Amino acid sequence: MIVPYALEISVVCVGIFLLMVDAFLKTDKTTIAWTGVVVLLAIFGMTFFLSPMPVGAIPSSFYVLDPAALFFKRFLLLATVLTLILSIDYSPVYLKFVPSAAPQAGLGEFFTLPIFACAGMMWMVSANDFIMIFVALELVTISFYVLVASMRKNQGSLEAGVKYLILGALSTGFLVYGITWIYGITGFTALDGISSVLPRVPEQYQPSVLFGLGLVLVALGFKVAAVPFQFWVPDVYQGAPTPVTAYLSVASKAAGFVVLLRVLDPFLSVAAFQGKVFGILTILAAVTLILGNLAAMSQQNLKRLLAYSSIAHAGYLLVAVASLSAPGAKVAIGFYLGGYLVMTFLAFLVLLNVAKVSGGDDIRDFNGLGKRSPVLALGLLIAMLSLAGLPFTIGFLGKFFIFEAALASGQYVLVVLGAITVACGFYYYLKVVMAMYWQPAAPSATNIQVSPFGHFLIGLLVLAIILFGIFPQPLLGALTHL
Amino acid sequence: MEVALFWIFAALMLGFGAAVIFLKSPVSSALSLVVSFLGLAALFLLLDAFFIGIIQVLVYAGAVMVLFLFIIMLLDLKTERARKLNIPALIGGLMVVVGFIALLVKLLPDFHIAKPALARPVNDVASVGMLLFSDYNLPFQIIGVLLLVATVGVVLLSRKELK
């Protein structure tokens, strides 16, 4: 039997080991990333020898291993593996923008920092105490600050790094301040303790608790890219190295949602807070849906479009959070995030390969991709259709489960709004598809060669999107106890 | 006496905190930050949090700020030029600040501190150490990883030419 902490400890050890390899051995740096991929996959396999444990069975009050934690640990490990593979593909571009005295300098750090971020996020999804949440969150954000700004000779990357750092520090401030209010009233930082005290909080102190929770929601809203805390998203997503953008939009968002669910849990089980908290969440979900989708419609740059689409998807997920009173809502969130992982990484994989050759990630760089590189075009087509939510894709089922939960909990306004914004989504996702198949390619555009492994990966992700879109039971089975 | 001291140090902290933002020369900003930190340390002492108060002086007012000053002098930063006021941003910012203060004013009279989770005050190095290495061991270890990441990041971001 494996000790529950063993997962994170092994991930950290892998990171340290690879840093050492980077420092002392003169190997080709991509070996570091491949080693990381293999070992993380082994750790992914290790998770299947662990089973969820009751709270008392783990000797630390900070750490829980419930079904949700275990599912999202697997999710994060897979996301990190995909990020590393994307990073290997991206390394020629990365090296162009790094000041280096030796060939491949800086690449080792670029490959190891995601591994540490992965450990941080795995701690985040198991965190059962505000102190643990805060510490793990900081580990993740600091890794991301560095990763986002790491292409130092690229202005976009630097700009993204500065914006992310300043706004991230601000949101951290909100988080800590909110925690102190909750701690002040309840006397606990542990979520179990808070939930035991909350029903007994006298009425006159309830606004103070809500104020604290509101501040925490601001910080978590920043993490999951919810409107009105989304200002950083477009610039940071566009400026950051592409694999980091994908990682940020999938893993960081998922970990943020898990923490959000955990923090909300004690508050939603007390009748006095329930109504108000659901009210706040409904408003957040509505504005996020509207703004994310509307702003995406006018984008001409695919990376920026995906940034706004990431805000829009946070909106759909918030619809599920606002419908948590329905029994299926948590499963819907897990399923949606699972689908979001596959389709986002597929989109970024194609984007990265096209941008590497054409040198830009505007939508017009994708003109005529259907003829220039049919495999890439097909991959992006499937990713876009699934992101838009066409039936028989995983994206459709994700939205379906979320709207089902929303209907069950009586959030009719959000369902109508969601249906309208899905239609907007079709417009801007299909704009990309149109460019690929109906626009003529620029005369200078060349065909794009993809490695056999690239073909394999695209095939795998496409297969996952369609397979789980028609036959979702295996994924749902993994989520049943959420 | 305690209340009077609280107001003096709070005013000192806030005043110099504002000076950090409004002064144009980086050196004066950094020195104001030192004074602001000292005011904060005094507030901690007034709350009987001696350990944090002293650490605040030693680490922040001492080590960190000396580093800041060194860097400012080494980089030979020029005085900041006056920036044009961005009126919509100013109005937006003011609205957030005013709303925040209004909420605080409304909530604070009702604020009531619960019995803290820690049974006894933790004021000396020994008991802080005991807590960190026993109950709070896991977050403490994570901070270790965080520091490692920060170190790697600093090297990656600041080294003139990576090797």
XYZ file of C-alpha atoms in Angstrom:
645
model
C 0.000 0.000 0.000
C 1.262 3.457 -0.865
C 1.289 6.320 1.625
C -1.012 9.065 0.291
C 1.671 11.745 0.356
C 3.918 9.597 -1.769
C 2.447 11.045 -4.965
C 3.434 14.645 -4.365
C 6.736 13.668 -2.775
C 7.632 11.619 -5.855
C 6.679 14.491 -8.155
C 8.886 16.909 -6.178
C 11.719 14.359 -6.168
C 11.439 14.008 -9.949
C 11.695 17.778 -10.235
C 14.774 17.987 -8.034
C 16.392 15.036 -9.804
C 15.852 16.626 -13.215
C 17.257 19.933 -11.967
C 20.371 18.045 -10.889
C 20.619 16.317 -14.267
C 20.274 19.720 -15.906
C 23.038 21.151 -13.740
C 25.597 18.358 -13.840
C 25.129 16.224 -16.939
C 25.830 17.423 -20.448
C 22.948 15.524 -21.996
C 20.596 16.781 -24.638
C 18.065 18.810 -22.643
C 15.049 17.239 -24.305
C 16.032 14.006 -22.522
C 15.109 15.810 -19.305
C 11.606 16.434 -20.563
C 11.200 12.877 -21.876
C 12.393 11.481 -18.531
C 9.849 13.733 -16.848
C 7.108 12.464 -19.146
C 7.923 8.819 -18.472
C 8.243 9.205 -14.704
C 5.085 11.297 -14.407
C 3.223 8.637 -16.366
C 4.587 6.077 -13.902
C 3.289 8.210 -11.025
C -0.027 8.433 -12.882
C -0.063 4.644 -12.869
C 0.795 4.699 -9.166
C -2.400 6.626 -8.399
C -4.404 3.533 -9.326
C -2.883 1.675 -6.372
C -4.280 4.331 -4.052
C -7.854 4.414 -2.959
C -9.689 7.352 -1.397
C -9.242 7.477 2.357
C -11.527 8.681 5.126
C -10.417 11.867 6.872
C -9.199 10.190 10.051
C -6.952 7.725 8.248
C -4.421 10.362 7.188
C -2.165 11.672 9.932
C -2.331 15.288 8.804
C -5.353 17.540 9.156
C -4.247 19.530 6.128
C -4.497 16.797 3.577
C -7.486 14.865 2.302
C -7.636 12.118 -0.260
C -11.268 11.936 -1.281
C -12.424 10.720 -4.712
C -12.321 14.268 -6.100
C -8.729 14.798 -4.948
C -7.648 11.509 -6.480
C -9.410 12.166 -9.795
C -7.904 15.623 -10.131
C -4.433 14.396 -9.189
C -4.637 12.082 -12.206
C -5.999 14.940 -14.269
C -3.102 17.218 -13.266
C -0.478 14.563 -13.922
C -1.839 14.044 -17.432
C -1.976 17.794 -18.030
C 1.668 18.094 -16.963
C 2.703 15.234 -19.243
C 0.981 16.930 -22.183
C 2.568 20.265 -21.263
C 6.022 18.689 -21.250
C 5.418 17.129 -24.663
C 4.250 20.489 -25.996
C 7.307 22.139 -24.423
C 9.625 19.771 -26.290
C 7.923 20.764 -29.535
C 8.179 24.408 -28.561
C 11.839 24.380 -27.507
C 13.284 25.813 -30.785
C 11.009 28.847 -30.457
C 11.759 29.160 -26.747
C 15.505 29.112 -27.320
C 15.246 31.984 -29.797
C 13.978 34.238 -27.034
C 16.310 33.266 -24.215
C 19.652 35.003 -23.746
C 22.087 32.140 -23.662
C 25.799 31.560 -23.717
C 25.447 27.841 -24.332
C 23.101 26.058 -26.731
C 19.930 24.864 -24.994
C 20.593 26.997 -21.904
C 17.467 27.680 -19.886
C 15.643 24.727 -21.359
C 16.180 22.556 -18.281
C 14.341 25.024 -16.067
C 11.602 25.392 -18.669
C 11.017 21.629 -18.424
C 11.299 21.257 -14.634
C 9.242 24.192 -13.392
C 5.949 22.684 -14.688
C 6.739 19.597 -12.617
C 6.982 21.665 -9.428
C 3.801 23.494 -10.391
C 2.185 20.080 -10.808
C 3.181 19.096 -7.273
C 1.738 22.394 -6.015
C -1.554 21.819 -7.791
C -1.736 18.241 -6.527
C -1.398 19.640 -3.009
C -4.021 22.239 -3.812
C -6.665 19.677 -4.750
C -6.005 17.850 -1.476
C -5.880 20.957 0.698
C -8.313 20.917 3.571
C -7.116 23.984 5.429
C -6.769 27.595 4.395
C -3.074 27.584 5.330
C -2.437 24.618 3.073
C -4.541 26.176 0.300
C -2.550 29.384 0.537
C 0.873 27.748 0.579
C 0.111 25.357 -2.275
C -1.473 28.140 -4.320
C 1.627 30.287 -3.891
C 3.886 27.454 -5.008
C 1.800 27.173 -8.164
C 1.552 30.878 -8.903
C 5.247 31.538 -8.338
C 6.146 28.742 -10.741
C 3.770 30.283 -13.258
C 5.160 33.823 -12.810
C 8.565 32.489 -13.797
C 7.299 30.323 -16.653
C 5.199 33.106 -18.164
C 8.049 35.620 -18.163
C 10.788 33.168 -19.091
C 11.197 34.203 -22.757
C 13.139 37.279 -21.778
C 13.940 38.561 -25.250
C 10.283 38.551 -26.197
C 8.389 41.690 -25.226
C 5.034 39.935 -25.112
C 6.324 37.388 -22.625
C 7.832 40.073 -20.392
C 4.666 42.146 -20.502
C 2.621 39.069 -19.642
C 4.975 38.255 -16.771
C 4.729 41.720 -15.231
C 0.955 41.868 -15.552
C 0.516 38.405 -14.122
C 2.873 39.145 -11.232
C 1.199 42.391 -10.197
C -2.391 41.201 -10.527
C -1.489 37.850 -8.994
C 0.055 39.547 -5.970
C -3.086 41.652 -5.612
C -5.308 38.573 -5.693
C -3.073 36.868 -3.121
C -3.606 39.882 -0.894
C -7.369 39.480 -1.227
C -7.091 35.778 -0.398
C -5.108 36.326 2.796
C -7.319 39.184 3.917
C -10.439 37.091 3.317
C -8.942 34.183 5.248
C -8.220 36.442 8.242
C -11.866 37.538 8.353
C -13.115 33.974 8.275
C -10.515 32.960 10.855
C -11.414 35.927 13.038
C -15.078 34.963 13.215
C -14.806 31.193 13.325
C -11.447 30.684 15.023
C -10.428 28.020 12.504
C -8.370 27.851 9.354
C -9.282 24.193 8.843
C -12.328 23.766 6.614
C -13.676 20.986 8.879
C -13.450 23.319 11.853
C -15.106 26.131 9.924
C -17.989 23.912 8.876
C -18.518 22.804 12.466
C -18.680 26.407 13.709
C -20.603 28.040 10.846
C -24.122 26.849 11.793
C -23.632 28.451 15.206
C -22.419 31.866 14.009
C -24.839 34.468 15.430
C -26.781 36.455 12.888
C -25.044 39.750 13.532
C -21.645 38.290 12.542
C -22.849 36.610 9.393
C -22.151 39.617 7.136
C -18.538 39.537 8.310
C -18.199 35.881 7.352
C -19.722 36.603 3.967
C -17.316 39.498 3.494
C -14.407 37.146 4.159
C -15.803 34.565 1.773
C -16.335 37.285 -0.825
C -12.660 38.257 -0.648
C -11.633 34.618 -1.007
C -13.953 34.347 -4.015
C -12.211 37.341 -5.592
C -8.876 35.545 -5.348
C -10.250 32.238 -6.624
C -12.132 34.068 -9.374
C -8.786 35.425 -10.462
C -7.349 31.895 -10.567
C -10.174 30.409 -12.631
C -10.450 33.506 -14.881
C -13.974 34.552 -13.922
C -15.300 37.980 -14.891
C -14.755 40.632 -13.412
C -11.322 39.308 -12.378
C -10.295 38.313 -15.899
C -8.296 41.419 -16.927
C -5.010 39.566 -16.911
C -6.160 36.616 -19.027
C -5.933 37.833 -22.666
C -2.525 39.492 -22.373
C -0.968 36.776 -20.250
C -2.311 33.957 -22.413
C -1.110 35.655 -25.580
C 2.330 36.598 -24.274
C 3.244 33.426 -22.412
C 5.077 30.563 -24.152
C 2.343 28.452 -25.810
C 2.778 25.285 -23.661
C 2.586 27.460 -20.542
C -0.609 29.046 -21.858
C -2.152 25.616 -22.317
C -1.005 24.539 -18.858
C -2.310 27.734 -17.285
C -5.676 27.467 -18.940
C -6.245 23.800 -18.105
C -4.421 22.783 -14.946
C -4.456 26.046 -13.033
C -8.151 26.509 -13.792
C -9.006 22.956 -12.700
C -7.077 23.263 -9.441
C -8.781 26.602 -8.811
C -12.206 25.030 -9.280
C -11.421 22.169 -6.905
C -10.336 24.639 -4.221
C -13.449 26.704 -4.926
C -15.674 23.652 -4.395
C -13.887 22.756 -1.171
C -14.074 26.277 0.227
C -17.743 26.671 -0.710
C -18.746 23.329 0.793
C -19.066 24.456 4.449
C -20.902 27.628 3.428
C -23.375 25.899 1.136
C -24.396 23.417 3.820
C -25.634 26.184 6.141
C -29.064 27.539 5.269
C -28.227 31.059 6.443
C -25.441 31.458 3.893
C -26.702 29.240 1.115
C -29.056 31.691 -0.593
C -26.604 34.596 -0.644
C -23.649 32.510 -1.806
C -25.681 30.976 -4.613
C -26.803 34.495 -5.551
C -23.189 35.703 -5.854
C -22.229 32.613 -7.856
C -25.158 33.053 -10.236
C -24.160 36.637 -10.972
C -20.514 35.618 -11.474
C -21.528 32.825 -13.835
C -23.824 35.091 -15.847
C -21.327 37.920 -16.391
C -18.523 35.459 -17.126
C -20.638 33.706 -19.765
C -21.676 36.948 -21.434
C -18.375 38.778 -21.401
C -16.169 35.804 -22.252
C -18.243 34.832 -25.270
C -18.932 38.334 -26.583
C -15.308 39.431 -26.320
C -14.133 36.286 -28.083
C -16.216 37.049 -31.165
C -14.055 39.917 -32.397
C -10.647 38.312 -31.861
C -8.279 37.928 -34.803
C -5.515 36.095 -32.944
C -6.099 32.441 -32.159
C -4.175 32.489 -28.878
C -6.200 35.475 -27.719
C -9.394 33.836 -28.937
C -8.548 30.760 -26.880
C -7.921 33.052 -23.895
C -11.420 34.497 -24.146
C -12.806 31.039 -24.789
C -11.071 29.964 -21.570
C -13.018 32.720 -19.764
C -16.205 31.506 -21.448
C -15.554 27.931 -20.306
C -14.975 29.204 -16.778
C -18.471 30.662 -17.169
C -20.012 27.275 -18.016
C -18.185 25.717 -15.077
C -19.473 28.480 -12.806
C -23.001 27.640 -13.968
C -22.387 24.175 -12.534
C -20.961 25.662 -9.325
C -24.056 27.851 -8.998
C -26.155 24.688 -9.381
C -24.349 22.718 -6.680
C -27.650 21.999 -4.959
C -28.349 19.496 -7.748
C -26.756 16.091 -7.101
C -25.051 15.824 -10.498
C -23.264 19.165 -10.442
C -19.901 17.963 -9.114
C -19.780 15.111 -11.617
C -20.619 17.605 -14.358
C -17.705 19.834 -13.295
C -15.302 16.897 -13.279
C -16.502 15.690 -16.662
C -16.391 19.165 -18.193
C -12.839 19.740 -16.991
C -11.808 16.334 -18.300
C -13.150 17.234 -21.725
C -11.660 20.700 -21.525
C -8.223 19.169 -20.909
C -8.359 17.048 -24.060
C -9.739 19.657 -26.449
C -7.636 22.559 -25.182
C -4.397 20.620 -25.434
C -5.363 19.467 -28.927
C -6.025 23.065 -29.992
C -2.749 24.297 -28.529
C -0.818 21.391 -30.038
C -1.973 22.364 -33.531
C -1.553 26.078 -32.831
C 2.009 25.489 -31.691
C 2.940 23.479 -34.777
C 1.434 26.019 -37.163
C 2.915 29.025 -35.357
C 6.341 27.409 -35.368
C 6.370 27.414 -39.171
C 4.392 30.532 -40.011
C 5.824 32.590 -37.181
C 2.502 34.021 -36.010
C -0.629 32.832 -34.296
C -3.183 35.054 -36.005
C -6.219 33.320 -37.464
C -5.103 34.282 -40.983
C -1.940 32.206 -40.473
C -4.309 29.245 -40.545
C -5.680 30.128 -43.991
C -5.723 27.116 -46.240
C -4.436 24.783 -43.555
C -6.870 22.152 -44.830
C -4.730 21.815 -47.977
C -1.340 22.604 -46.464
C -1.522 20.094 -43.665
C -4.702 18.006 -43.542
C -3.852 16.222 -40.291
C -3.303 19.420 -38.328
C -6.416 20.946 -39.858
C -8.483 17.925 -38.940
C -7.147 18.035 -35.375
C -7.994 21.704 -34.992
C -11.396 21.131 -36.603
C -12.289 18.473 -34.026
C -10.930 20.622 -31.178
C -12.936 23.655 -32.288
C -16.153 21.666 -32.804
C -15.759 20.111 -29.381
C -14.994 23.471 -27.733
C -18.109 24.843 -29.412
C -20.128 21.873 -28.196
C -21.186 19.943 -31.299
C -23.000 16.665 -30.516
C -20.910 13.464 -30.502
C -17.967 15.311 -28.981
C -16.894 15.402 -25.365
C -17.518 19.146 -25.273
C -21.203 18.628 -26.049
C -21.685 16.115 -23.274
C -19.856 18.366 -20.805
C -22.230 21.226 -21.548
C -25.181 18.828 -21.519
C -24.412 17.553 -18.011
C -23.901 21.097 -16.741
C -27.201 22.341 -18.156
C -28.910 19.230 -16.813
C -27.625 20.049 -13.314
C -28.629 23.696 -13.746
C -32.170 22.687 -14.728
C -32.386 20.304 -11.778
C -31.505 23.114 -9.370
C -33.818 25.623 -11.034
C -31.219 27.957 -12.549
C -33.388 28.636 -15.612
C -31.915 32.061 -16.356
C -28.418 30.607 -16.527
C -29.585 27.808 -18.813
C -31.154 30.271 -21.267
C -28.063 32.461 -21.116
C -25.853 29.425 -21.613
C -27.824 28.370 -24.698
C -27.450 31.834 -26.223
C -23.721 32.001 -25.510
C -23.177 28.526 -26.949
C -24.549 29.950 -30.204
C -22.017 32.820 -30.000
C -19.388 30.165 -29.397
C -20.229 28.428 -32.658
C -19.631 31.706 -34.487
C -16.111 32.345 -33.259
C -14.922 28.749 -33.223
C -16.202 28.187 -36.745
C -14.411 31.342 -37.865
C -11.191 29.393 -37.358
C -12.595 26.388 -39.213
C -13.602 28.671 -42.091
C -10.118 30.107 -42.329
C -8.672 26.618 -42.542
C -10.962 25.205 -45.209
C -12.405 28.112 -47.209
C -9.742 30.813 -47.238
C -6.905 30.487 -49.747
C -3.464 30.153 -48.229
C -1.056 33.059 -48.470
C 1.420 32.547 -51.361
C 4.353 32.413 -48.948
C 2.697 29.780 -46.764
C 4.419 26.424 -46.781
C 3.257 22.952 -45.945
C 3.770 21.958 -42.344
C 5.542 18.747 -41.461
C 4.536 16.975 -38.271
C 6.597 14.287 -36.588
C 5.131 10.771 -36.401
C 4.800 11.217 -32.653
C 2.884 14.446 -33.289
C 0.504 12.523 -35.550
C 0.101 9.867 -32.891
C -0.689 12.468 -30.203
C -3.194 14.313 -32.387
C -4.833 10.996 -33.222
C -4.992 10.051 -29.552
C -6.592 13.337 -28.498
C -9.078 13.275 -31.406
C -9.977 9.719 -30.485
C -10.523 10.719 -26.841
C -12.780 13.608 -27.851
C -14.988 11.463 -30.076
C -14.874 8.277 -28.007
C -15.862 9.953 -24.741
C -18.328 12.054 -26.706
C -20.243 8.959 -27.783
C -19.401 6.621 -24.953
C -18.833 8.694 -21.774
C -19.351 5.851 -19.283
C -15.661 5.157 -18.479
C -15.036 8.790 -17.559
C -18.320 9.039 -15.686
C -17.437 5.837 -13.870
C -14.260 7.450 -12.568
C -16.368 10.336 -11.297
C -19.227 8.508 -9.608
C -18.195 9.171 -6.013
C -17.375 12.850 -6.490
C -1.487 54.291 26.493
C -1.771 51.243 24.263
C -4.500 52.858 22.197
C -2.464 56.028 21.745
C 0.557 53.995 20.657
C -1.608 52.046 18.241
C -2.807 55.211 16.533
C 0.686 56.696 16.368
C 2.200 53.615 14.777
C -0.761 52.991 12.490
C -0.555 56.563 11.209
C 3.194 56.174 10.740
C 2.737 52.955 8.808
C -0.016 54.260 6.550
C 1.636 57.642 5.987
C 4.930 56.166 4.912
C 3.116 53.452 2.970
C 1.480 56.195 0.937
C 4.864 57.877 0.579
C 6.250 54.710 -1.033
C 3.751 55.172 -3.826
C 3.749 58.938 -4.172
C 7.461 59.771 -3.868
C 9.204 59.953 -7.222
C 12.718 58.923 -6.294
C 13.169 55.148 -5.838
C 15.579 55.627 -2.934
C 13.105 57.735 -0.937
C 10.397 55.185 -1.719
C 12.532 52.350 -0.393
C 13.417 54.270 2.774
C 9.742 55.074 3.355
C 9.020 51.381 3.042
C 11.536 50.702 5.845
C 9.694 53.130 8.149
C 6.370 51.630 7.162
C 7.660 48.154 8.051
C 8.899 49.441 11.404
C 5.430 50.825 12.147
C 3.945 47.435 11.263
C 6.445 45.691 13.544
C 5.414 48.013 16.397
C 1.775 47.083 15.788
C 2.667 43.400 16.025
C 4.443 44.076 19.328
C 1.368 45.889 20.638
C -0.659 42.775 19.815
C 1.761 40.709 21.939
C 3.049 38.976 18.803
C 6.675 39.509 19.785
C 8.154 36.889 17.524
C 6.536 38.203 14.358
C 7.368 41.770 15.379
C 11.037 41.025 15.723
C 11.156 38.938 12.566
C 9.468 41.822 10.765
C 12.303 44.138 11.818
C 15.106 41.652 11.216
C 13.977 40.196 7.915
C 11.918 42.865 6.198
C 13.168 46.175 7.572
C 16.673 44.766 7.828
C 17.683 42.199 5.256
C 15.128 42.629 2.488
C 15.183 46.396 2.435
C 18.973 46.606 2.495
C 18.928 44.354 -0.570
C 16.338 46.603 -2.206
C 18.472 49.665 -1.583
C 21.583 47.956 -2.900
C 19.793 46.983 -6.066
C 18.367 50.453 -6.562
C 21.817 51.991 -6.175
C 23.511 49.381 -8.352
C 20.985 49.830 -11.139
C 21.226 53.603 -10.734
C 17.488 54.078 -11.236
C 16.408 57.539 -12.313
C 13.641 59.531 -10.718
C 10.287 58.534 -12.110
C 8.767 61.014 -14.527
C 5.314 62.375 -13.760
C 2.691 60.226 -15.396
C -0.481 61.432 -17.041
C -3.541 60.691 -14.965
C -5.809 58.095 -16.480
C -9.189 59.509 -15.429
C -11.417 56.411 -15.997
C -8.908 54.199 -14.185
C -8.745 56.717 -11.355
C -12.529 56.803 -11.008
C -12.734 53.002 -11.153
C -10.004 52.625 -8.548
C -11.604 55.197 -6.256
C -14.960 53.438 -6.523
C -13.423 50.133 -5.448
C -11.574 51.792 -2.558
C -14.602 53.750 -1.354
C -16.824 50.689 -1.583
C -14.282 48.648 0.327
C -13.987 51.243 3.099
C -17.766 51.599 3.297
C -18.087 47.841 3.773
C -15.418 47.833 6.450
C -17.063 50.712 8.312
C -20.355 48.867 8.221
C -18.916 45.502 9.271
C -16.291 46.377 11.858
C -18.601 47.414 14.726
C -20.101 43.929 14.610
C -16.792 42.145 14.358
C -16.130 39.669 17.066
C -13.007 37.608 17.452
C -13.597 33.948 18.131
C -11.460 31.865 20.408
C -8.337 31.101 18.368
C -7.569 27.582 17.259
C -4.202 27.559 19.017
C -4.632 26.881 22.694
C -1.849 29.178 23.913
C -0.062 32.156 22.401
C 2.967 31.318 20.313
C 5.510 33.984 20.962
C 8.960 32.517 21.248
C 11.212 30.798 18.774
C 10.957 27.449 20.529
C 7.188 27.165 20.357
C 7.028 28.508 16.793
C 9.602 25.900 15.828
C 7.686 23.162 17.618
C 4.496 24.092 15.801
C 6.175 24.306 12.399
C 7.793 20.923 12.764
C 4.828 19.128 14.317
C 1.310 20.326 13.490
C 2.200 22.546 10.556
C 4.837 20.273 9.118
C 3.197 19.703 5.737
C 2.688 23.392 4.775
C 6.183 24.077 6.075
C 7.650 21.465 3.727
C 5.690 22.939 0.836
C 7.230 26.326 1.589
C 10.584 24.603 1.196
C 9.646 23.561 -2.345
C 8.334 27.071 -2.969
C 11.693 28.577 -2.022
C 13.475 26.153 -4.339
C 11.200 27.185 -7.214
C 11.752 30.843 -6.397
C 15.528 30.374 -6.449
C 15.465 28.554 -9.768
C 13.147 31.225 -11.137
C 15.371 34.090 -10.060
C 18.359 32.511 -11.779
C 16.339 31.884 -14.932
C 14.950 35.411 -15.051
C 17.897 37.508 -13.956
C 21.064 35.890 -15.185
C 22.609 37.912 -17.965
C 23.448 34.929 -20.123
C 22.168 31.504 -19.216
C 24.641 28.673 -19.248
